[in-house]
Coordinates of C-alpha atoms in Angstrom, one line a residue:
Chain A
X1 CA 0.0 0.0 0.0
X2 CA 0.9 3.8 -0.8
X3 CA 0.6 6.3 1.4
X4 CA -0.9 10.1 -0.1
X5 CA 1.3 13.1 0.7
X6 CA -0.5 15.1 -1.0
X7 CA -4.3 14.9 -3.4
X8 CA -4.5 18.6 -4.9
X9 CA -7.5 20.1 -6.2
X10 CA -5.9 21.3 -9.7
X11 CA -9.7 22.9 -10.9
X12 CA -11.7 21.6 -14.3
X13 CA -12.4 18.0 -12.1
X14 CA -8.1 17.7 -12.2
X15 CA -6.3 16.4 -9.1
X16 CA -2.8 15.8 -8.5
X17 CA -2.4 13.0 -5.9
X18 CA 1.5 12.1 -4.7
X19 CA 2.4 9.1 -3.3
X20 CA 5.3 7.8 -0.8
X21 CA 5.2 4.9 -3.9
X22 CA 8.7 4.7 -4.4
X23 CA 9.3 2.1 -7.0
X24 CA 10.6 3.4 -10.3
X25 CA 8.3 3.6 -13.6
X26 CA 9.3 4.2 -17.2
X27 CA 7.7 7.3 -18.8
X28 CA 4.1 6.1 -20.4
X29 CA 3.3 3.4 -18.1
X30 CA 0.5 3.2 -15.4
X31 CA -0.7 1.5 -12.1
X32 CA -4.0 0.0 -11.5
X33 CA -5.3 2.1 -8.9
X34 CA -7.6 1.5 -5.8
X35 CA -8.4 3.6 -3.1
X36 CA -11.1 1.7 -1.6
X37 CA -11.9 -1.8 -0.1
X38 CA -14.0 -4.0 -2.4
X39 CA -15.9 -2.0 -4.2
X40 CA -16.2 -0.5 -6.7
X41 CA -15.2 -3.8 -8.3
X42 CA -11.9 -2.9 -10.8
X43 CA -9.2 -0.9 -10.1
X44 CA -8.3 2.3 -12.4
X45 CA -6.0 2.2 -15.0
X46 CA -4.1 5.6 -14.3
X47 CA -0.8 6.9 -15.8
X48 CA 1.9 8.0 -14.2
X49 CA 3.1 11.8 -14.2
X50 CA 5.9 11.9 -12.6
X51 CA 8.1 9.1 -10.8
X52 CA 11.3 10.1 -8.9
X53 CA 12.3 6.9 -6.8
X54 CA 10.7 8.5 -3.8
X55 CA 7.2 9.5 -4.7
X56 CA 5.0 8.1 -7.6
X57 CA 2.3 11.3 -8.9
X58 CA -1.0 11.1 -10.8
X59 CA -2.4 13.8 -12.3
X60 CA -6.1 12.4 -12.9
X61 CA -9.5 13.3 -14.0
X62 CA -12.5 12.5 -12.1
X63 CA -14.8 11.1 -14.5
X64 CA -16.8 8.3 -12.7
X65 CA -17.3 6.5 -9.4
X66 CA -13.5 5.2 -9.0
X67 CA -12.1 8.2 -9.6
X68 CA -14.7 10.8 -7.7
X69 CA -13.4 8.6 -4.8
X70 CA -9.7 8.9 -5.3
X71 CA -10.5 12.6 -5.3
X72 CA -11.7 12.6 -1.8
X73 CA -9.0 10.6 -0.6
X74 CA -6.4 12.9 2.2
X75 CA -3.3 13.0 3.1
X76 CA -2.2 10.2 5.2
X77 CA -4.8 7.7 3.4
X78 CA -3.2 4.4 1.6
X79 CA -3.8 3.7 -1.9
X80 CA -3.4 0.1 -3.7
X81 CA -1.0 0.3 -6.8
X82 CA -1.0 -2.8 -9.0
X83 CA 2.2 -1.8 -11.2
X84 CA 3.8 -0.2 -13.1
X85 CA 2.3 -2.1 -16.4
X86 CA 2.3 -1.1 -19.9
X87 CA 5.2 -0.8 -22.0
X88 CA 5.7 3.4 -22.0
X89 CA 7.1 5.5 -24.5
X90 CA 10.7 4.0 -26.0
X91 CA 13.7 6.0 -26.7
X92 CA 13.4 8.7 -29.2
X93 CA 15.9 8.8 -31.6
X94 CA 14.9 12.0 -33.3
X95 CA 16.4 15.5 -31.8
X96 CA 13.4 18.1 -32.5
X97 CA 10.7 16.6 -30.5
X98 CA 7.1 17.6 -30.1
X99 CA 4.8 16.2 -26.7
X100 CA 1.6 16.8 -27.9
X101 CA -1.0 16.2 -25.1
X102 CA -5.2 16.8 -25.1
X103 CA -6.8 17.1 -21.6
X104 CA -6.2 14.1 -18.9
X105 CA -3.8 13.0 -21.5
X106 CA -1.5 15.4 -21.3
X107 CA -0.3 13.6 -17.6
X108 CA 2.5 10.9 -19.2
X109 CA 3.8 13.6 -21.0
X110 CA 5.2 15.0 -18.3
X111 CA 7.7 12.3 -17.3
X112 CA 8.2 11.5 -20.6
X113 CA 9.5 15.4 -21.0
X114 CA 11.4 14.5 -17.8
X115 CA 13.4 11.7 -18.7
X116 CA 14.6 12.9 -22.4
X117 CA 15.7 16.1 -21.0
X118 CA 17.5 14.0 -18.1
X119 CA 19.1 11.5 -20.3
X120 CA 19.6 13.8 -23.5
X121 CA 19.8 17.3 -22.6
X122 CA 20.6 18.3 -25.9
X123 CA 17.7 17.0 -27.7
X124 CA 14.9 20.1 -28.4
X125 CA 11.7 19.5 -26.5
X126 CA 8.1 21.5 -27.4
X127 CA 5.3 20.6 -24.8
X128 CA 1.8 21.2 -27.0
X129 CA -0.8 20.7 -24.4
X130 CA -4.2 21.7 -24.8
X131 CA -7.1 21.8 -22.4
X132 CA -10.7 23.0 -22.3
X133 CA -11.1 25.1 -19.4
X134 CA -7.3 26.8 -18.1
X135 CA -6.6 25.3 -14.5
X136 CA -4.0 24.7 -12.4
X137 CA -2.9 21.6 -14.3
X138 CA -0.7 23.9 -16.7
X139 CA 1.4 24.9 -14.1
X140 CA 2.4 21.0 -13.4
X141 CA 4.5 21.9 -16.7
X142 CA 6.6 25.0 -16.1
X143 CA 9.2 23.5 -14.1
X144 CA 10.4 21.2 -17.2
X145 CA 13.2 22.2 -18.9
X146 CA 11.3 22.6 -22.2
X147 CA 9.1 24.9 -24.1
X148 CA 6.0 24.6 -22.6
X149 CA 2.8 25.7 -25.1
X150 CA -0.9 26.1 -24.4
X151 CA -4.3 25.7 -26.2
X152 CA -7.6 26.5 -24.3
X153 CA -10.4 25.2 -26.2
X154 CA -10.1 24.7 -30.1
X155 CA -7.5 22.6 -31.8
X156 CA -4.5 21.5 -30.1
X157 CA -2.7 21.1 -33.7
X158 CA -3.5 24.5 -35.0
X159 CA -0.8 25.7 -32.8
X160 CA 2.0 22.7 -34.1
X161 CA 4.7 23.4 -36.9
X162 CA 5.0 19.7 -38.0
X163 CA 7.8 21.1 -39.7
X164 CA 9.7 21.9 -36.8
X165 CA 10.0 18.3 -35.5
X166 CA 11.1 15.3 -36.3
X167 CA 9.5 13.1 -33.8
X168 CA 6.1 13.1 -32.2
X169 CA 4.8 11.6 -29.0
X170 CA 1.5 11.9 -27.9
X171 CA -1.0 11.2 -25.8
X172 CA -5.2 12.3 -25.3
X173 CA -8.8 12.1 -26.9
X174 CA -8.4 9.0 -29.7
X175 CA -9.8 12.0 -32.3
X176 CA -6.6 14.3 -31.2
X177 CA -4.3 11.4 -32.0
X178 CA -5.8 10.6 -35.0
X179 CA -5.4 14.4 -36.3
X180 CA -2.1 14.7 -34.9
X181 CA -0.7 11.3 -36.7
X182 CA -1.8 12.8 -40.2
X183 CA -0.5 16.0 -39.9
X184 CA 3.0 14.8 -38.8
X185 CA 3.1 11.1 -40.6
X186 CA 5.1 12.6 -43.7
X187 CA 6.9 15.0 -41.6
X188 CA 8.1 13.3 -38.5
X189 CA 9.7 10.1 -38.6
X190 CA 8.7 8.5 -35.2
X191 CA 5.4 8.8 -34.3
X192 CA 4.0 7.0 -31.0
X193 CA 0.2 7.6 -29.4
X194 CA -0.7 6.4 -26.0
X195 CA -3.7 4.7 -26.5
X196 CA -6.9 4.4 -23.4
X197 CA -9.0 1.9 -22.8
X198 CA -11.4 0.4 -20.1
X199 CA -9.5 -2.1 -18.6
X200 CA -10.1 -5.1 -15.8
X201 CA -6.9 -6.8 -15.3
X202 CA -4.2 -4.7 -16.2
X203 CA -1.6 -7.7 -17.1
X204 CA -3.2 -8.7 -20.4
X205 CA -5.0 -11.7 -19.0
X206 CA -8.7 -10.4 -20.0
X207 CA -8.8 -8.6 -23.5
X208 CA -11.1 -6.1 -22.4
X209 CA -8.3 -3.3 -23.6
X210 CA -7.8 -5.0 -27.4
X211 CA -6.6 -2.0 -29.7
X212 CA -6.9 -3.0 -33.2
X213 CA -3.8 -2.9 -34.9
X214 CA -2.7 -2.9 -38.2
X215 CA -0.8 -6.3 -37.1
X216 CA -3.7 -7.7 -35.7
X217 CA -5.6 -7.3 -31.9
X218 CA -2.9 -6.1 -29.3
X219 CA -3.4 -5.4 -25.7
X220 CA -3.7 -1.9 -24.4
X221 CA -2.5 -2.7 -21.3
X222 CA 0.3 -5.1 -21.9
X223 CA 1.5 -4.7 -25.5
X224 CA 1.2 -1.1 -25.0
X225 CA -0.2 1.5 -24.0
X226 CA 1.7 3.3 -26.5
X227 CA 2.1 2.1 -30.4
X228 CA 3.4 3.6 -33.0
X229 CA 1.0 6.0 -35.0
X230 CA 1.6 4.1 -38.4
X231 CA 0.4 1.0 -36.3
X232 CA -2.9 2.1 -34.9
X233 CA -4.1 4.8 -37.2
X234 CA -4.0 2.8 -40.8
X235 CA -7.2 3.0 -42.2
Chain B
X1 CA 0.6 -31.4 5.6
X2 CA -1.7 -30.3 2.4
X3 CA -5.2 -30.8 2.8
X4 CA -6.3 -29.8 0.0
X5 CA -5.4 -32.7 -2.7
X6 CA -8.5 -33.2 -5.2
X7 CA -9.4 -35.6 -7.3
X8 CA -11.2 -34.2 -10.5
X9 CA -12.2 -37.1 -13.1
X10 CA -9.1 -39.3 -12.5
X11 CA -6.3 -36.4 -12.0
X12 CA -5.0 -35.6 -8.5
X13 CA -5.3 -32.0 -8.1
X14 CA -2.8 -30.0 -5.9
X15 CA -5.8 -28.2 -4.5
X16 CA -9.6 -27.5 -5.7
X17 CA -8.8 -24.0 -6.6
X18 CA -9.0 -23.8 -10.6
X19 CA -8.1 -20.2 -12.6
X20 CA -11.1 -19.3 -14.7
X21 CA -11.0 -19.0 -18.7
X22 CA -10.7 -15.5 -20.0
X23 CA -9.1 -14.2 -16.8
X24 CA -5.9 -15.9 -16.8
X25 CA -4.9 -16.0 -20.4
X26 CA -2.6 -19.1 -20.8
X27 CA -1.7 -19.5 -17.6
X28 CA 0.9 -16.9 -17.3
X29 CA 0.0 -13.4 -17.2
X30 CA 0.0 -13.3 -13.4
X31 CA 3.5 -14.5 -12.7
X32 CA 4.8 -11.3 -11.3
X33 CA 2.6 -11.8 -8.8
X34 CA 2.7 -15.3 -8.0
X35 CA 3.7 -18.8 -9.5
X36 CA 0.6 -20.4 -11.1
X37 CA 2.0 -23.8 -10.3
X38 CA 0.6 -23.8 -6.7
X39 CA -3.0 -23.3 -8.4
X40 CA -4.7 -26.6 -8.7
X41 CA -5.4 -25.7 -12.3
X42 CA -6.2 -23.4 -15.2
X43 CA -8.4 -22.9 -17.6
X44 CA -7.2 -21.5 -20.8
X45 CA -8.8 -18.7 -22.3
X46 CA -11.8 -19.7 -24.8
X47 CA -10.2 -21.3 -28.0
X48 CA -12.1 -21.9 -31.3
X49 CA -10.5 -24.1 -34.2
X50 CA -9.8 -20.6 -36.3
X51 CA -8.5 -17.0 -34.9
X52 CA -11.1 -14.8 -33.6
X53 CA -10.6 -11.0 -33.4
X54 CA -13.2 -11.0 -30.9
X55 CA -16.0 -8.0 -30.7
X56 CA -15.7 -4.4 -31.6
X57 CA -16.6 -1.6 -29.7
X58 CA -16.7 -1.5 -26.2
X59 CA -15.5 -4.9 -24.2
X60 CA -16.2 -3.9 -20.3
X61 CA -18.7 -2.3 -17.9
X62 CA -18.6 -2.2 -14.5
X63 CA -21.7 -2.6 -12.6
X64 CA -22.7 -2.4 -8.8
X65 CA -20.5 -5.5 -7.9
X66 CA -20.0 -6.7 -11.1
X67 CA -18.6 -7.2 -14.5
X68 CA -20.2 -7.0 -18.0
X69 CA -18.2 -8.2 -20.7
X70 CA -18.1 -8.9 -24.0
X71 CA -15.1 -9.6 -25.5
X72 CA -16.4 -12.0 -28.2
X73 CA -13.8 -15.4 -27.7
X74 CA -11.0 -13.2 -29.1
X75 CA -8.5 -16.1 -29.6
X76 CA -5.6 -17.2 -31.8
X77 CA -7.3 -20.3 -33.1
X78 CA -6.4 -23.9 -31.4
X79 CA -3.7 -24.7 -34.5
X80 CA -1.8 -21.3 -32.8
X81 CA -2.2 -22.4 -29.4
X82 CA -0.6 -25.9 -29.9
X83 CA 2.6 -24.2 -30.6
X84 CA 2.0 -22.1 -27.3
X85 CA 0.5 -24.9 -25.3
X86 CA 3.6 -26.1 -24.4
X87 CA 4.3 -23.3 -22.7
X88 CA 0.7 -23.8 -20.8
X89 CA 1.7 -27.5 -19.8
X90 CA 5.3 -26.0 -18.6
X91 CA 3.2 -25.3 -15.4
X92 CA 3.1 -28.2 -13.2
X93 CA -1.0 -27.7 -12.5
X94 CA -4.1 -29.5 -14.2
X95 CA -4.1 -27.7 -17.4
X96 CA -7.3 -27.4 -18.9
X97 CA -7.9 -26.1 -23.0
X98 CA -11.3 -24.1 -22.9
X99 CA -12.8 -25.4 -25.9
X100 CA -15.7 -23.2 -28.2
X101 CA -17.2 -23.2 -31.5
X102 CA -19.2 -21.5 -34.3
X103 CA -21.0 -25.2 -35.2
X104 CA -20.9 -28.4 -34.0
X105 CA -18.0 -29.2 -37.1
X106 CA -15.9 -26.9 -35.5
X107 CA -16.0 -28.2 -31.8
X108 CA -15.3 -31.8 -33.1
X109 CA -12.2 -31.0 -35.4
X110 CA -10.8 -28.4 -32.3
X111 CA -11.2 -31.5 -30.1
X112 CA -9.6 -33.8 -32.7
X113 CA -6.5 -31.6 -32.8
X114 CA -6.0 -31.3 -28.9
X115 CA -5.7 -35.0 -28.6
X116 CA -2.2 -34.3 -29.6
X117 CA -1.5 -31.5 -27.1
X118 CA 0.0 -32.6 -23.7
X119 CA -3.3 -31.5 -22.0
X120 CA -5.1 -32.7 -19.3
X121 CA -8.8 -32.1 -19.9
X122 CA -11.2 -30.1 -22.0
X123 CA -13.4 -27.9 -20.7
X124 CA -16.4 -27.6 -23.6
X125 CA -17.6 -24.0 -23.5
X126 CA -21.3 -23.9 -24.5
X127 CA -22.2 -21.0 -22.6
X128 CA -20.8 -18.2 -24.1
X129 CA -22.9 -15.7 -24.3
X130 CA -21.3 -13.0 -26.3
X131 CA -20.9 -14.9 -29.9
X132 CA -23.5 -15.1 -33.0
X133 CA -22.9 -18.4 -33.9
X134 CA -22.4 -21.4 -31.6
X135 CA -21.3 -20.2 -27.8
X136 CA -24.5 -20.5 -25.4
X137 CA -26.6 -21.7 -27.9
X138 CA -25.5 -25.2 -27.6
X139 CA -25.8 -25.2 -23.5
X140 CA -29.6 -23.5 -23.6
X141 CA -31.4 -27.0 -24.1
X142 CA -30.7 -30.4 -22.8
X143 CA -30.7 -32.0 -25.8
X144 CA -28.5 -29.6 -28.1
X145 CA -25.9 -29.6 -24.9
X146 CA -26.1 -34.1 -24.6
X147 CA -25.8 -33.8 -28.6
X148 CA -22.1 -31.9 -28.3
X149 CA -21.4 -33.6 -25.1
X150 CA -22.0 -36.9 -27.1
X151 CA -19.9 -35.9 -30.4
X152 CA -17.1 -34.7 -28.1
X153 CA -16.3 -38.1 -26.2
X154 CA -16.2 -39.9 -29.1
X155 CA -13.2 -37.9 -30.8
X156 CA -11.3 -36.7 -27.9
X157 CA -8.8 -38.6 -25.8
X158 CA -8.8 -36.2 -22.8
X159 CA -11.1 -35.7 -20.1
X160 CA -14.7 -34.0 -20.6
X161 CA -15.5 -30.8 -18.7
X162 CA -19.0 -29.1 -20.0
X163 CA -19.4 -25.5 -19.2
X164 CA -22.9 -24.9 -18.2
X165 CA -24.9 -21.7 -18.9
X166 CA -26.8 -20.2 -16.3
X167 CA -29.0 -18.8 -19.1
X168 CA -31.0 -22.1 -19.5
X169 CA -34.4 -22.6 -18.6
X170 CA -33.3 -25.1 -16.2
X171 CA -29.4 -25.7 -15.2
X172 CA -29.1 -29.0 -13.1
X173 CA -31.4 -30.3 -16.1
X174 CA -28.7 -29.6 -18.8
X175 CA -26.1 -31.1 -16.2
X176 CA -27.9 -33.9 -16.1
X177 CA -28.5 -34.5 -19.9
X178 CA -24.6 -34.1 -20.2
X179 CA -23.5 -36.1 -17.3
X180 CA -26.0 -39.1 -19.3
X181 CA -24.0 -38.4 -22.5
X182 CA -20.9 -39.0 -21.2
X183 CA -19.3 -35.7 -19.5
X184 CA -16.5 -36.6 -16.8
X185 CA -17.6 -33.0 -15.0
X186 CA -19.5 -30.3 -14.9
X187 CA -18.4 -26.3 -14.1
X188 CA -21.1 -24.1 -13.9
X189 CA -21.9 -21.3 -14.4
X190 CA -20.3 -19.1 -17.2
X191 CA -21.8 -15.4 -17.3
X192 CA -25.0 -14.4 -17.2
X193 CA -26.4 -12.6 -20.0
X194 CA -26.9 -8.9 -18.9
X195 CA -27.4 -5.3 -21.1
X196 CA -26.4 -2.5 -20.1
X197 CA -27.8 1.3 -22.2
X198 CA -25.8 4.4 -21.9
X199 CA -28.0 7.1 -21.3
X200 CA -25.8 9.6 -23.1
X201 CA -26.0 8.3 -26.1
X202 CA -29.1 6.2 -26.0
X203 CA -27.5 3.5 -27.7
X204 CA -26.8 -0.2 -25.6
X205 CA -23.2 0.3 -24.3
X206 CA -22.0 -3.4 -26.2
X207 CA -22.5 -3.7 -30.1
X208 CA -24.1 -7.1 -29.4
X209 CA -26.8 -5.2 -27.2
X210 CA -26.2 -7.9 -24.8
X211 CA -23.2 -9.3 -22.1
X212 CA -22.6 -11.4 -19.6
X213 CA -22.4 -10.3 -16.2
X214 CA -19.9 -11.7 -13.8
X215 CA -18.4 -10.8 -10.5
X216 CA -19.7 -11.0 -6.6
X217 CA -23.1 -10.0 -7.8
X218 CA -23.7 -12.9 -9.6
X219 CA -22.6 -15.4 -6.1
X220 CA -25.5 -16.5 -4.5
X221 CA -27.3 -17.7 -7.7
X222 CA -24.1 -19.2 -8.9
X223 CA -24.5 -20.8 -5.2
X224 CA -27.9 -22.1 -5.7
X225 CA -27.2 -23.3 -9.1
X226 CA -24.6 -25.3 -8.5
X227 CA -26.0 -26.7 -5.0
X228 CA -29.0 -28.0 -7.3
X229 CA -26.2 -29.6 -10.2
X230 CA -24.5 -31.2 -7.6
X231 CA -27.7 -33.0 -5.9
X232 CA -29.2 -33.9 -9.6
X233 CA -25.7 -35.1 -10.7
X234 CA -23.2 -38.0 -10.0
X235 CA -20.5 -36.6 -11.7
X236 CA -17.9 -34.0 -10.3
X237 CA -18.7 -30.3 -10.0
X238 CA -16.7 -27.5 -10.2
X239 CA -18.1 -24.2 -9.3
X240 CA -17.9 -20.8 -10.4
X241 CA -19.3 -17.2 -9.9
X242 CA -18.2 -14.6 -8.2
X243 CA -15.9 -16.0 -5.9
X244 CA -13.5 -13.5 -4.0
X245 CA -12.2 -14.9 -1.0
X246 CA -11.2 -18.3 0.4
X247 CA -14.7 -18.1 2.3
X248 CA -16.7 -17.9 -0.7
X249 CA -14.9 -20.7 -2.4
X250 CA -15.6 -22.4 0.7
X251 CA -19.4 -21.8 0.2
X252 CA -19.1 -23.0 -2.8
X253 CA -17.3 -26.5 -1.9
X254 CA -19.5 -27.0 1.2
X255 CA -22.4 -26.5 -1.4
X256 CA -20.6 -29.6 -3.0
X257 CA -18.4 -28.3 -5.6
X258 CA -15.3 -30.5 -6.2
X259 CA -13.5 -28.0 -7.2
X260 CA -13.8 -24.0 -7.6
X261 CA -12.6 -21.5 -10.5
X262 CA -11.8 -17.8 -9.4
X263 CA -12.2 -15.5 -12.2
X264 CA -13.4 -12.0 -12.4
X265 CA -11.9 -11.9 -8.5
X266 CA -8.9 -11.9 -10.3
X267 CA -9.0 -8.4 -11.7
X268 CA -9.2 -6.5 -8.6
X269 CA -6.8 -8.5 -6.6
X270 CA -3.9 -10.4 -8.6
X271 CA -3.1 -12.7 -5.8
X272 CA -6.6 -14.0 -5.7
X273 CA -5.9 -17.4 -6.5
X274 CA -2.9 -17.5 -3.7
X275 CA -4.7 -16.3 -0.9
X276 CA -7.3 -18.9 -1.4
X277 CA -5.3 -21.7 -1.7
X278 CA -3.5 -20.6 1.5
X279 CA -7.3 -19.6 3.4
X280 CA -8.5 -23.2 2.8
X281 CA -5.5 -24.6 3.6
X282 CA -5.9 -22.3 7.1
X283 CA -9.3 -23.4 7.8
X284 CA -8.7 -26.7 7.2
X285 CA -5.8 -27.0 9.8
X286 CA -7.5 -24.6 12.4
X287 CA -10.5 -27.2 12.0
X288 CA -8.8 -30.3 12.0
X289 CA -10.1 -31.7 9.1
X290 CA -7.3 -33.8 7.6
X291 CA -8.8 -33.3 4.1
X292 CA -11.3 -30.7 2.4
X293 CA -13.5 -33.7 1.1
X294 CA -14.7 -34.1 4.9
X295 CA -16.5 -31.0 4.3
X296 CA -17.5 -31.3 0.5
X297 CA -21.3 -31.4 -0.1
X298 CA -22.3 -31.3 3.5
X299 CA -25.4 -29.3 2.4

């Protein structure tokens, strides 16, 4: 069990929560989450912001019954993390990268930002991250050594120079994705999306996660969360 | 001391604590939590004689205590598996090939081609309630489910387990016409078909309108059912349906299950299928009963 430091009211139904979870986590991957006894039944799939060897954050949304409960969760209460699963975002071997993030999605990005800045400092990092309603969840951002840009409302890629970049990693609303992977797919060499899903297990045991791939049914939680763009969007 | 040895139609079980299909995948998926070899057995995830994608559009919905799911048999097809199944029979457990079909053709040629896999039973899924063709529809009358019961023997080599739907009219009645056609056991019960309509978009949440419903919601009918099989029945029963704890598999087995699978209890707590093993073993020491059959059916 984890123990919250800290569950912060961000605004727009966002919450940071930080845990004492210490165990290290690759950028893109996520715990099965559950802050209660037995039910509801399933634990939440959420992804992990930030992971330092000390604390384990999520930034979430609270969208249902699981996660209107880890929002009322305090300081000092325990929290069951089944994890970390998923494979998370590989190394990037392009220089010019863009982080393009849409609403709750914008969380793995963050770690993601993290960890390429920390292992290649040189590489060029642009943080597109749009939301619909400002909050406090953009500030989560500033303190990454990266440009950091903001859309309120409207189109998160109206503001992206494909151009500009030669990889693209991204993660939000499947539609966002989508719109994202056909603007850069001739531009940027590596694309990769972070696909969602509802999921039950977590360790690819069930199939309720299947993402249809252009190589056939792969699992959301196990053979990814995140794919390369060429790989999910082909149609 | 263990306990908890089982016999299940000639095979010594370790214990009467069986993984469910479609939780567990192949038997392996859980190893970072614990090593599936102390299980008394697994059931592998629904296989068909060709791949199935499985079913579009949403898969899961969570309901007050339970599960609706519809994932369709997604499966590699059973000539795929037999170069995995090795793997699966790796684990020293009573591994058991979930077996399902589109027609009656199809069950008897999957079952032909598992004679050659180092198996040790078939588990005939006719309850599935979330294909078009085939699935529950064979397990809904008695004399469709003795008819595939019947076919089955005569091709395959391996034990006979025949997955009961609690859909039918009348369960223990089905039990009994497959126990007459030669099953070895019973395990009951699969899913039970549910719906579920999102409001939003007034459209049903699955694209096949309908689900099946698992999880500790479904318990006490699972309970009832399988305390009616058992008492119609000479054959062994295994029970399933909700179970989440040692004490409901307990339930289950004073109830007169031989055995017990633990499925969508699996999702929220990975180590499931440990804890009961070692909670039955508990009970049984702290109760002095040398072995779990002293209890077994004592309802």
């Amino acid at each position: 069990m984890a123990v919250i430091l800290e569950n912060r009211d961000l605004g727009d139904s966002m919450f940071l929560m930080i845990t004492d979870h210490g165990v290290d986590s690759a950028p893109g991957q996520f715990y099965m989450v559950r802050g209660w006894d037995k039910y509801p039944l399933l634990s939440r799939p959420i992804s992990i912001f930030d992971s330092d060897g000390k604390t384990t954050k999520f930034l979430y949304r609270v969208v249902g019954e699981g996660t209107d409960l880890l929002s009322k969760l305090k300081p000092g209460d325990e929290v069951q993390l089944q994890g970390p699963y998923g494979n998370g975002f590989p190394e990037i071997k392009g220089n010019r990268i863009a982080l393009v993030g849409g609403g709750i999605g914008t969380a793995p990005l963050y770690l993601a930002a993290k960890e390429i800045k920390r292992k290649n400092p040189e590489k060029e990092l642009v943080l597109y991250l749009g939301f619909e309603n400002s909050s406090h969840a953009q500030e989560l951002f500033e303190d990454i050594e990266a440009d950091a840009r903001f859309k309120i409302g409207g189109y998160i890629t109206d503001i992206i120079d494909f151009k500009s970049h030669d990889a693209v990693l991204t993660c939000g609303p499947e539609a966002m994705m989508k719109a994202v992977f056909h603007e850069a797919k001739d531009i940027c060499g590596e694309i990769y999306v972070s696909m969602e899903k509802r999921m039950a297990c977590g360790v690819g045991a069930c199939l309720g996660c299947t993402c249809e791939t252009k190589a056939g049914n792969r699992r959301t939680c196990k053979d990814g969360p995140v794919f390369e763009g060429s790989e999910v969007f082909f149609e | 001391m263990n306990r908890l040895i089982t016999k299940l139609a000639g095979f010594n079980m370790k214990n009467p604590v069986i993984a469910a299909s479609g939780t567990f995948g192949y038997g392996h998926d859980y190893e970072q939590y614990y090593d599936p070899s102390i299980l008394g057995g697994i059931s592998s995830k629904g296989l068909t004689l060709n791949p199935k994608p499985g079913n579009k559009g949403i898969r899961l919905w969570e309901t007050p205590s339970g599960l609706l799911n519809s994932i369709g048999l997604e499966n590699p097809g059973i000539r795929a598996f037999a170069r995995e199944v090795y793997k699966m029979s790796e684990i020293d457990t009573m591994v058991i090939v979930n077996l399902g079909g589109d027609n009656l053709e199809e069950y008897i040629e999957g079952a032909s081609i598992l004679n050659d896999s180092p198996i040790d039973m078939i588990e005939l899924n006719i309850s599935c309630p979330n294909v078009k063709a085939g699935g529950m529809a064979f397990g809904m009358q008695c004399d469709s489910a003795a008819l595939i019961t019947r076919e089955i023997k005569k091709v395959t080599k391996h034990p006979l387990m025949v997955k009961l739907s609690p859909n039918a009219p009348n369960v223990a009645d089905v039990g009994v016409a497959c126990a007459e056609s030669g099953a070895d056991a019973l395990s009951l019960v699969n899913t039970f078909q549910g719906m579920a309509i999102d409001i939003k978009t007034k459209k049903a949440v699955f694209e096949n309108t309908y689900a099946g419903l698992s999880g500790p919601a479904i318990k006490p009918i699972a309970l009832r059912m399988v305390h009616q099989t058992v008492k119609a029945v000479s054959i062994p029963v295994v029970g399933l349906g909700g179970i989440s704890s040692w004490q409901d598999a307990l339930e289950f087995i004073m109830a007169g299950a031989t055995a017990v699978q633990i499925g969508t209890g699996n999702f929220p707590n990975p180590n499931l299928g440990k804890e009961i093993v070692r909670g039955l073993q508990k009970y049984c020491e702290k109760n002095g009963i040398i072995n779990i059959d002293e209890i077994r059916g004592i309802i």
